[in-house]
Tab-separated table of C-alpha atoms in Angstrom:
chain	number	residue	atom	x	y	z
B	1	MET	CA	0.000	0.000	0.000
B	2	GLU	CA	1.435	3.333	-1.027
B	3	LYS	CA	2.291	5.679	1.858
B	4	LYS	CA	1.426	9.362	1.672
B	5	PRO	CA	4.433	11.672	1.483
B	6	HIS	CA	5.397	13.328	4.768
B	7	PHE	CA	4.673	16.808	3.450
B	8	VAL	CA	1.101	15.773	2.532
B	9	ARG	CA	0.481	14.464	6.048
B	10	ARG	CA	2.081	17.577	7.520
B	11	GLU	CA	-0.130	19.825	5.379
B	12	PHE	CA	-3.191	17.836	6.480
B	13	LEU	CA	-2.193	18.171	10.150
B	14	LEU	CA	-1.619	21.907	9.731
B	15	ARG	CA	-5.070	22.288	8.190
B	16	GLU	CA	-6.575	20.315	11.084
B	17	MET	CA	-4.734	22.442	13.630
B	18	SER	CA	-5.792	25.608	11.815
B	19	SER	CA	-9.448	24.503	11.890
B	20	ILE	CA	-9.222	23.669	15.595
B	21	SER	CA	-7.561	27.014	16.323
B	22	LEU	CA	-10.260	28.861	14.394
B	23	ALA	CA	-12.975	26.945	16.225
B	24	LEU	CA	-11.370	27.732	19.579
B	25	LEU	CA	-11.085	31.379	18.591
B	26	LEU	CA	-14.763	31.509	17.621
B	27	VAL	CA	-15.713	29.887	20.943
B	28	ALA	CA	-13.551	32.449	22.760
B	29	VAL	CA	-15.194	35.317	20.884
B	30	LEU	CA	-18.661	33.911	21.658
B	31	LEU	CA	-17.764	33.505	25.330
B	32	LEU	CA	-16.362	37.033	25.426
B	33	ASN	CA	-19.574	38.432	23.966
B	34	VAL	CA	-21.652	36.552	26.545
B	35	LEU	CA	-19.470	37.905	29.371
B	36	LEU	CA	-19.574	41.369	27.828
B	37	TYR	CA	-23.375	41.216	27.621
B	38	LEU	CA	-23.669	40.164	31.263
B	39	TYR	CA	-21.231	42.887	32.356
B	40	LEU	CA	-22.928	45.648	30.387
B	41	ASN	CA	-26.377	44.524	31.506
B	42	LYS	CA	-25.243	44.791	35.129
B	43	PHE	CA	-23.491	48.081	34.377
B	44	TYR	CA	-26.524	49.684	32.679
B	45	ASN	CA	-28.736	48.708	35.592
B	46	SER	CA	-26.277	50.360	37.976
B	47	LEU	CA	-26.408	53.528	35.859
B	48	GLY	CA	-30.168	53.780	35.979
B	49	HIS	CA	-31.059	51.877	32.799
B	50	THR	CA	-34.093	51.089	34.919
B	51	GLU	CA	-35.142	54.376	36.441
B	52	THR	CA	-36.236	52.914	39.775
B	53	ASP	CA	-33.774	51.757	42.389
B	54	PRO	CA	-34.763	48.545	44.223
B	55	SER	CA	-32.900	49.803	47.307
B	56	LEU	CA	-35.128	52.889	47.509
B	57	CYS	CA	-37.826	53.052	50.141
B	58	PRO	CA	-41.519	53.852	49.577
B	59	PHE	CA	-42.366	57.513	49.067
B	60	GLY	CA	-41.772	59.513	52.225
B	61	HIS	CA	-39.158	57.128	53.628
B	62	PHE	CA	-35.381	56.599	53.420
B	63	LYS	CA	-32.568	54.202	54.304
B	64	LEU	CA	-29.153	55.423	55.393
B	65	GLY	CA	-25.854	53.600	55.769
B	66	SER	CA	-26.053	49.940	56.737
B	67	VAL	CA	-29.552	50.234	58.214
B	68	LYS	CA	-31.896	47.714	56.564
B	69	ASN	CA	-35.237	49.233	57.513
B	70	CYS	CA	-36.777	52.349	56.000
B	71	SER	CA	-37.433	55.372	58.212
B	72	PRO	CA	-39.977	58.132	57.530
B	73	TRP	CA	-38.577	61.484	56.423
B	74	LEU	CA	-37.543	63.453	59.484
B	75	SER	CA	-40.009	66.115	60.620
B	76	CYS	CA	-39.278	69.599	61.961
B	77	GLU	CA	-39.284	68.250	65.516
B	78	ALA	CA	-36.951	65.363	64.681
B	79	ILE	CA	-34.512	67.611	62.796
B	80	ASN	CA	-34.381	70.136	65.649
B	81	ARG	CA	-33.965	67.409	68.244
B	82	GLU	CA	-31.723	64.849	66.526
B	83	VAL	CA	-29.573	66.694	63.941
B	84	ARG	CA	-26.420	68.464	65.085
B	85	LYS	CA	-24.614	70.996	62.862
B	86	LEU	CA	-20.862	70.481	62.550
B	87	LYS	CA	-19.642	73.153	60.142
B	88	CYS	CA	-20.673	75.280	57.172
B	89	VAL	CA	-19.401	73.717	53.932
B	90	GLY	CA	-20.969	75.992	51.345
B	91	GLU	CA	-23.243	78.922	50.605
B	92	GLY	CA	-25.066	79.949	47.445
B	93	ALA	CA	-27.579	82.594	46.458
B	94	VAL	CA	-30.480	80.586	47.904
B	95	LYS	CA	-29.157	78.528	50.813
B	96	LYS	CA	-26.341	77.801	53.233
B	97	VAL	CA	-25.121	74.198	53.568
B	98	PHE	CA	-23.927	72.576	56.795
B	99	LEU	CA	-22.164	69.286	57.321
B	100	SER	CA	-24.184	67.773	60.156
B	101	GLU	CA	-24.671	64.582	62.126
B	102	TRP	CA	-27.717	62.402	62.707
B	103	LYS	CA	-27.445	59.212	64.797
B	104	GLU	CA	-23.690	58.942	64.074
B	105	ASN	CA	-24.276	59.444	60.353
B	106	LYS	CA	-22.888	62.411	58.429
B	107	VAL	CA	-25.723	64.300	56.727
B	108	VAL	CA	-26.201	67.639	54.951
B	109	LEU	CA	-28.477	70.362	56.328
B	110	SER	CA	-29.482	73.132	53.907
B	111	GLN	CA	-31.121	76.331	55.144
B	112	LEU	CA	-32.570	79.311	53.290
B	113	THR	CA	-30.387	82.421	53.513
B	114	ASN	CA	-32.364	84.932	51.440
B	115	SER	CA	-36.070	85.291	52.269
B	116	GLU	CA	-36.675	86.862	48.849
B	117	LEU	CA	-35.775	83.506	47.277
B	118	LYS	CA	-38.014	81.323	49.426
B	119	GLU	CA	-40.095	80.342	46.383
B	120	ASP	CA	-36.960	78.950	44.713
B	121	PHE	CA	-36.100	77.072	47.905
B	122	LEU	CA	-39.579	75.547	48.191
B	123	HIS	CA	-39.578	74.674	44.485
B	124	GLY	CA	-36.284	72.816	45.005
B	125	LEU	CA	-37.808	70.925	47.921
B	126	LYS	CA	-40.884	70.044	45.861
B	127	MET	CA	-38.671	68.690	43.053
B	128	LEU	CA	-36.494	66.790	45.511
B	129	LYS	CA	-39.521	65.042	47.016
B	130	ALA	CA	-41.147	64.224	43.672
B	131	LEU	CA	-38.025	63.069	41.829
B	132	GLN	CA	-36.501	60.684	44.374
B	133	SER	CA	-34.677	58.024	42.317
B	134	LYS	CA	-31.175	56.694	41.808
B	135	HIS	CA	-30.397	59.862	39.823
B	136	VAL	CA	-31.207	62.299	42.658
B	137	VAL	CA	-29.578	62.888	46.042
B	138	ARG	CA	-31.453	61.091	48.827
B	139	LEU	CA	-33.872	63.192	50.854
B	140	LEU	CA	-33.829	62.438	54.610
B	141	GLY	CA	-36.221	65.059	55.922
B	142	TYR	CA	-37.375	68.676	55.710
B	143	CYS	CA	-39.079	71.476	57.594
B	144	GLU	CA	-40.989	73.927	55.423
B	145	GLN	CA	-41.725	76.286	58.316
B	146	GLN	CA	-37.998	76.733	59.000
B	147	PHE	CA	-36.949	76.405	55.330
B	148	THR	CA	-34.678	73.450	56.106
B	149	ILE	CA	-33.796	70.380	53.996
B	150	LEU	CA	-31.835	67.313	55.158
B	151	THR	CA	-30.076	65.138	52.558
B	152	GLU	CA	-27.503	62.366	52.351
B	153	TYR	CA	-23.824	63.331	52.671
B	154	HIS	CA	-21.332	62.508	49.900
B	155	PRO	CA	-17.750	63.193	51.011
B	156	LEU	CA	-16.323	63.614	47.490
B	157	GLY	CA	-18.482	66.697	47.006
B	158	SER	CA	-19.511	68.191	43.684
B	159	LEU	CA	-18.245	67.284	40.219
B	160	ARG	CA	-16.103	70.416	40.244
B	161	GLY	CA	-13.538	68.482	42.262
B	162	LEU	CA	-13.401	65.448	39.957
B	163	ASN	CA	-9.837	65.940	38.710
B	164	GLU	CA	-8.534	66.620	42.205
B	165	THR	CA	-10.293	63.482	43.486
B	166	LEU	CA	-8.715	61.366	40.738
B	167	HIS	CA	-5.262	62.469	41.906
B	168	ILE	CA	-5.871	61.043	45.382
B	169	PRO	CA	-3.966	57.715	45.622
B	170	LYS	CA	-7.145	55.863	46.643
B	171	TYR	CA	-8.907	56.869	43.417
B	172	LYS	CA	-6.053	56.944	40.882
B	173	SER	CA	-7.134	53.582	39.483
B	174	MET	CA	-10.421	55.213	38.431
B	175	ASN	CA	-8.641	57.769	36.256
B	176	THR	CA	-9.164	55.865	32.994
B	177	TRP	CA	-11.149	56.536	29.819
B	178	HIS	CA	-13.445	53.687	30.829
B	179	HIS	CA	-14.481	55.108	34.214
B	180	ARG	CA	-14.626	58.649	32.855
B	181	LEU	CA	-16.930	57.582	30.024
B	182	MET	CA	-19.143	55.846	32.586
B	183	LEU	CA	-19.411	59.172	34.429
B	184	ALA	CA	-20.428	60.875	31.173
B	185	ILE	CA	-23.091	58.193	30.685
B	186	ASP	CA	-24.263	58.832	34.241
B	187	TYR	CA	-24.542	62.565	33.512
B	188	VAL	CA	-26.575	62.045	30.325
B	189	SER	CA	-28.731	59.520	32.229
B	190	VAL	CA	-29.641	62.285	34.685
B	191	ILE	CA	-30.553	64.643	31.828
B	192	HIS	CA	-32.672	61.917	30.230
B	193	TYR	CA	-34.419	61.284	33.549
B	194	LEU	CA	-35.235	64.990	33.970
B	195	HIS	CA	-36.526	65.230	30.400
B	196	SER	CA	-38.810	62.211	30.953
B	197	SER	CA	-39.527	62.648	34.659
B	198	PRO	CA	-42.769	61.705	36.428
B	199	LEU	CA	-43.607	65.417	36.463
B	200	GLY	CA	-42.995	65.927	32.750
B	201	THR	CA	-40.123	67.501	30.792
B	202	LEU	CA	-37.909	69.460	33.184
B	203	VAL	CA	-35.099	71.810	32.129
B	204	MET	CA	-31.881	72.143	34.139
B	205	CYS	CA	-31.824	75.939	34.232
B	206	ASP	CA	-29.030	76.530	36.766
B	207	SER	CA	-26.446	75.860	34.067
B	208	ASN	CA	-25.144	79.080	32.559
B	209	ASP	CA	-21.481	78.044	32.636
B	210	LEU	CA	-19.513	74.827	33.091
B	211	ASP	CA	-18.535	75.525	36.689
B	212	LYS	CA	-22.168	76.174	37.614
B	213	VAL	CA	-23.295	72.934	35.963
B	214	LEU	CA	-20.651	70.871	37.768
B	215	SER	CA	-21.674	72.388	41.100
B	216	GLN	CA	-25.212	70.995	40.672
B	217	TYR	CA	-24.035	67.374	40.719
B	218	LEU	CA	-22.444	65.179	43.386
B	219	LEU	CA	-19.819	62.472	42.927
B	220	THR	CA	-20.479	59.382	45.028
B	221	THR	CA	-17.706	57.251	46.553
B	222	ASP	CA	-18.590	54.412	44.150
B	223	PHE	CA	-18.172	56.869	41.258
B	224	HIS	CA	-21.681	57.686	40.163
B	225	ILE	CA	-23.289	61.064	39.589
B	226	LEU	CA	-26.335	62.426	41.420
B	227	VAL	CA	-28.131	65.675	40.736
B	228	ASN	CA	-28.181	67.682	43.941
B	229	ASP	CA	-29.596	71.162	43.306
B	230	LEU	CA	-33.122	71.292	41.884
B	231	ASP	CA	-34.037	74.898	42.706
B	232	ALA	CA	-34.213	75.965	39.043
B	233	LEU	CA	-36.098	73.213	37.237
B	234	PRO	CA	-38.985	74.640	35.172
B	235	LEU	CA	-41.446	72.482	33.252
B	236	VAL	CA	-41.876	72.380	29.476
B	237	ASN	CA	-45.382	71.513	28.264
B	238	ARG	CA	-45.524	71.685	24.472
B	239	SER	CA	-49.150	70.577	24.224
B	240	ALA	CA	-50.114	73.557	26.380
B	241	GLY	CA	-47.687	75.853	24.573
B	242	ARG	CA	-45.610	76.242	27.709
B	243	LEU	CA	-41.890	76.890	27.213
B	244	VAL	CA	-39.325	78.215	29.704
B	245	LYS	CA	-36.821	80.985	30.302
B	246	CYS	CA	-33.886	80.432	32.643
B	247	GLY	CA	-34.080	83.529	34.790
B	248	HIS	CA	-34.864	87.111	33.936
B	249	ARG	CA	-31.380	88.349	33.099
B	250	GLN	CA	-29.496	88.355	29.823
B	251	LEU	CA	-27.408	85.225	29.250
B	252	GLN	CA	-24.170	85.394	27.294
B	253	GLY	CA	-21.303	83.185	26.203
B	254	GLU	CA	-20.820	80.113	24.029
B	255	PHE	CA	-21.711	77.697	26.817
B	256	VAL	CA	-25.414	78.622	26.856
B	257	ALA	CA	-27.463	77.578	23.839
B	258	PRO	CA	-28.009	80.080	20.987
B	259	GLU	CA	-31.735	80.351	21.756
B	260	GLN	CA	-30.859	81.451	25.307
B	261	ARG	CA	-28.983	84.507	24.039
B	262	TRP	CA	-30.539	87.872	23.254
B	263	PRO	CA	-31.565	87.626	19.575
B	264	TYR	CA	-31.926	91.314	18.703
B	265	GLY	CA	-28.327	92.479	18.685
B	266	GLU	CA	-26.246	94.821	20.816
B	267	ASN	CA	-28.081	97.936	19.685
B	268	VAL	CA	-31.359	96.780	21.260
B	269	PRO	CA	-31.324	96.880	25.077
B	270	PHE	CA	-32.250	93.599	26.751
B	271	GLU	CA	-35.855	93.304	27.938
B	272	ASP	CA	-37.040	90.135	29.609
B	273	ASP	CA	-40.542	90.492	28.156
B	274	LEU	CA	-39.130	90.465	24.621
B	275	MET	CA	-36.868	87.447	25.191
B	276	PRO	CA	-38.341	84.370	23.432
B	277	PRO	CA	-38.788	81.226	25.573
B	278	TYR	CA	-37.231	77.859	24.722
B	279	ASP	CA	-37.355	74.173	25.612
B	280	GLU	CA	-35.226	71.315	27.015
B	281	LYS	CA	-32.919	71.243	23.980
B	282	THR	CA	-30.809	73.862	25.801
B	283	ASP	CA	-29.613	70.976	28.009
B	284	ILE	CA	-28.611	68.976	24.917
B	285	TRP	CA	-26.440	71.860	23.648
B	286	LYS	CA	-24.372	71.705	26.850
B	287	ILE	CA	-23.753	67.935	26.888
B	288	PRO	CA	-20.551	67.976	24.765
B	289	ASP	CA	-18.908	70.592	26.998
B	290	VAL	CA	-19.740	68.730	30.201
B	291	SER	CA	-18.682	65.393	28.715
B	292	ASN	CA	-15.421	66.894	27.496
B	293	PHE	CA	-14.624	67.844	31.092
B	294	LEU	CA	-15.638	64.426	32.407
B	295	LEU	CA	-13.505	62.576	29.826
B	296	GLY	CA	-10.432	64.560	30.810
B	297	HIS	CA	-7.070	63.975	29.180
B	298	VAL	CA	-6.093	60.403	29.927
B	299	GLU	CA	-4.901	57.634	27.622
B	300	GLY	CA	-7.770	56.637	25.350
B	301	SER	CA	-9.964	59.688	25.977
B	302	ASP	CA	-9.228	61.124	22.517
B	303	ILE	CA	-10.405	57.846	20.956
B	304	VAL	CA	-13.646	58.184	22.931
B	305	ARG	CA	-14.063	61.765	21.708
B	306	LEU	CA	-13.531	60.596	18.120
B	307	HIS	CA	-16.337	58.045	18.468
B	308	LEU	CA	-18.612	60.693	20.009
B	309	PHE	CA	-17.798	63.336	17.400
B	310	ASP	CA	-20.965	62.919	15.295
B	311	ILE	CA	-23.427	62.890	18.191
B	312	HIS	CA	-21.698	65.891	19.776
B	313	ALA	CA	-21.837	67.764	16.461
B	314	ALA	CA	-25.573	67.043	16.380
B	315	CYS	CA	-25.926	68.374	19.947
B	316	LYS	CA	-24.411	71.654	18.757
B	317	LYS	CA	-26.907	72.217	15.919
B	318	LYS	CA	-28.030	75.833	16.018
B	319	ASP	CA	-31.674	74.914	15.399
B	320	PRO	CA	-32.977	73.210	18.589
B	321	PRO	CA	-35.344	70.728	16.849
B	322	GLU	CA	-32.365	69.364	14.897
B	323	ARG	CA	-30.581	68.335	18.079
B	324	PRO	CA	-31.004	64.754	19.314
B	325	SER	CA	-33.006	63.864	22.392
B	326	ALA	CA	-31.252	62.903	25.621
B	327	ARG	CA	-32.409	59.329	24.943
B	328	GLU	CA	-30.586	59.311	21.590
B	329	VAL	CA	-27.418	60.741	23.127
B	330	LEU	CA	-27.546	58.162	25.922
B	331	ASP	CA	-28.014	55.283	23.464
B	332	THR	CA	-25.024	56.487	21.439
B	333	TYR	CA	-22.819	56.789	24.527
B	334	ARG	CA	-23.715	53.239	25.553
B	335	LYS	CA	-23.012	51.866	22.060
B	336	VAL	CA	-19.603	53.553	22.059
B	337	LEU	CA	-18.806	52.076	25.471
B	338	THR	CA	-19.798	48.583	24.279
B	339	LEU	CA	-17.713	48.917	21.123
B	340	LEU	CA	-14.616	50.189	22.909
B	341	ILE	CA	-14.786	47.547	25.658
B	342	ARG	CA	-15.079	44.823	23.026
B	343	GLU	CA	-12.112	46.196	21.097
B	344	ALA	CA	-10.053	46.574	24.276
B	345	ALA	CA	-10.891	43.027	25.386
B	346	MET	CA	-9.852	41.336	22.133
B	347	PRO	CA	-7.739	43.667	20.000
B	348	GLY	CA	-7.105	42.358	16.493
B	349	THR	CA	-9.923	39.790	16.621
B	350	ARG	CA	-11.458	41.118	13.434
B	351	GLU	CA	-8.171	40.757	11.566
B	352	MET	CA	-7.661	37.206	12.897
B	353	LEU	CA	-11.096	36.196	11.622
């Protein structure tokens, strides 16, 4: 019986090995996609892909720290009796903020400072009560008679301190394009929640410059973003022809949307009554600027910006109706994250296949 030449057998073995290798590679890719799906599903849920938080208590109640049971919001009497001020940690046009203590827990006590702005203060309280979710700082109690609000304490403070926080040794490992993009997704998730809130379409009006925007949000120790200041949150109701104006003063600068700027030129003095109202698309205009700050300048952040270029260009359309919705921006951000994680997990897979 004639034997096959060695090179024929070797070529056959190589083909067999190549087929096995390809099959193993395909199995690895399939397994990676399954793991990636499970990871992203868990990740999206943690970001508020579902708008309700299973750890939240029924309306009018809260949980704090390691306590398992829900407690009712603290009343005036309970706040006066059980909450102890420690120090003032901030003051704005509407309220003064105190780091305080309640039953060995650090909490935040906010008190009205300007009686002329009590309507803004009460509006913020109303929004805080109605919008309790994983996107909003946790309300612990309030006293309308004394214009006092008690909320959960977050030691990392507002988003203004993000870069400083990421230089702390404990948090340096979070200073990556991946974690920064997750923060940007968190931010857009908050905007989407406000635009589709239980109360209707709400506009984040306290946002006339980047620093002001960042001051409205808190950074949690597990690196999520919560909206904290809801004093200026007017409602858009298109069916009723109701649009908004963010304040009664002239707004200027490239950060605010074009429709928020005085449209009649420098030769016509500003008059609030003549200023046209606008809708929630002003928030969309500001997303690229906020995201640019959140992405920072770390390895890989420029690649993220490249992938977000088209959606950010759409956010900056001069005509508001041409801008995408917050939902569309959020979907794009999530797709980019999925794509970049897949590419980072198995670089060169496409070429190998």
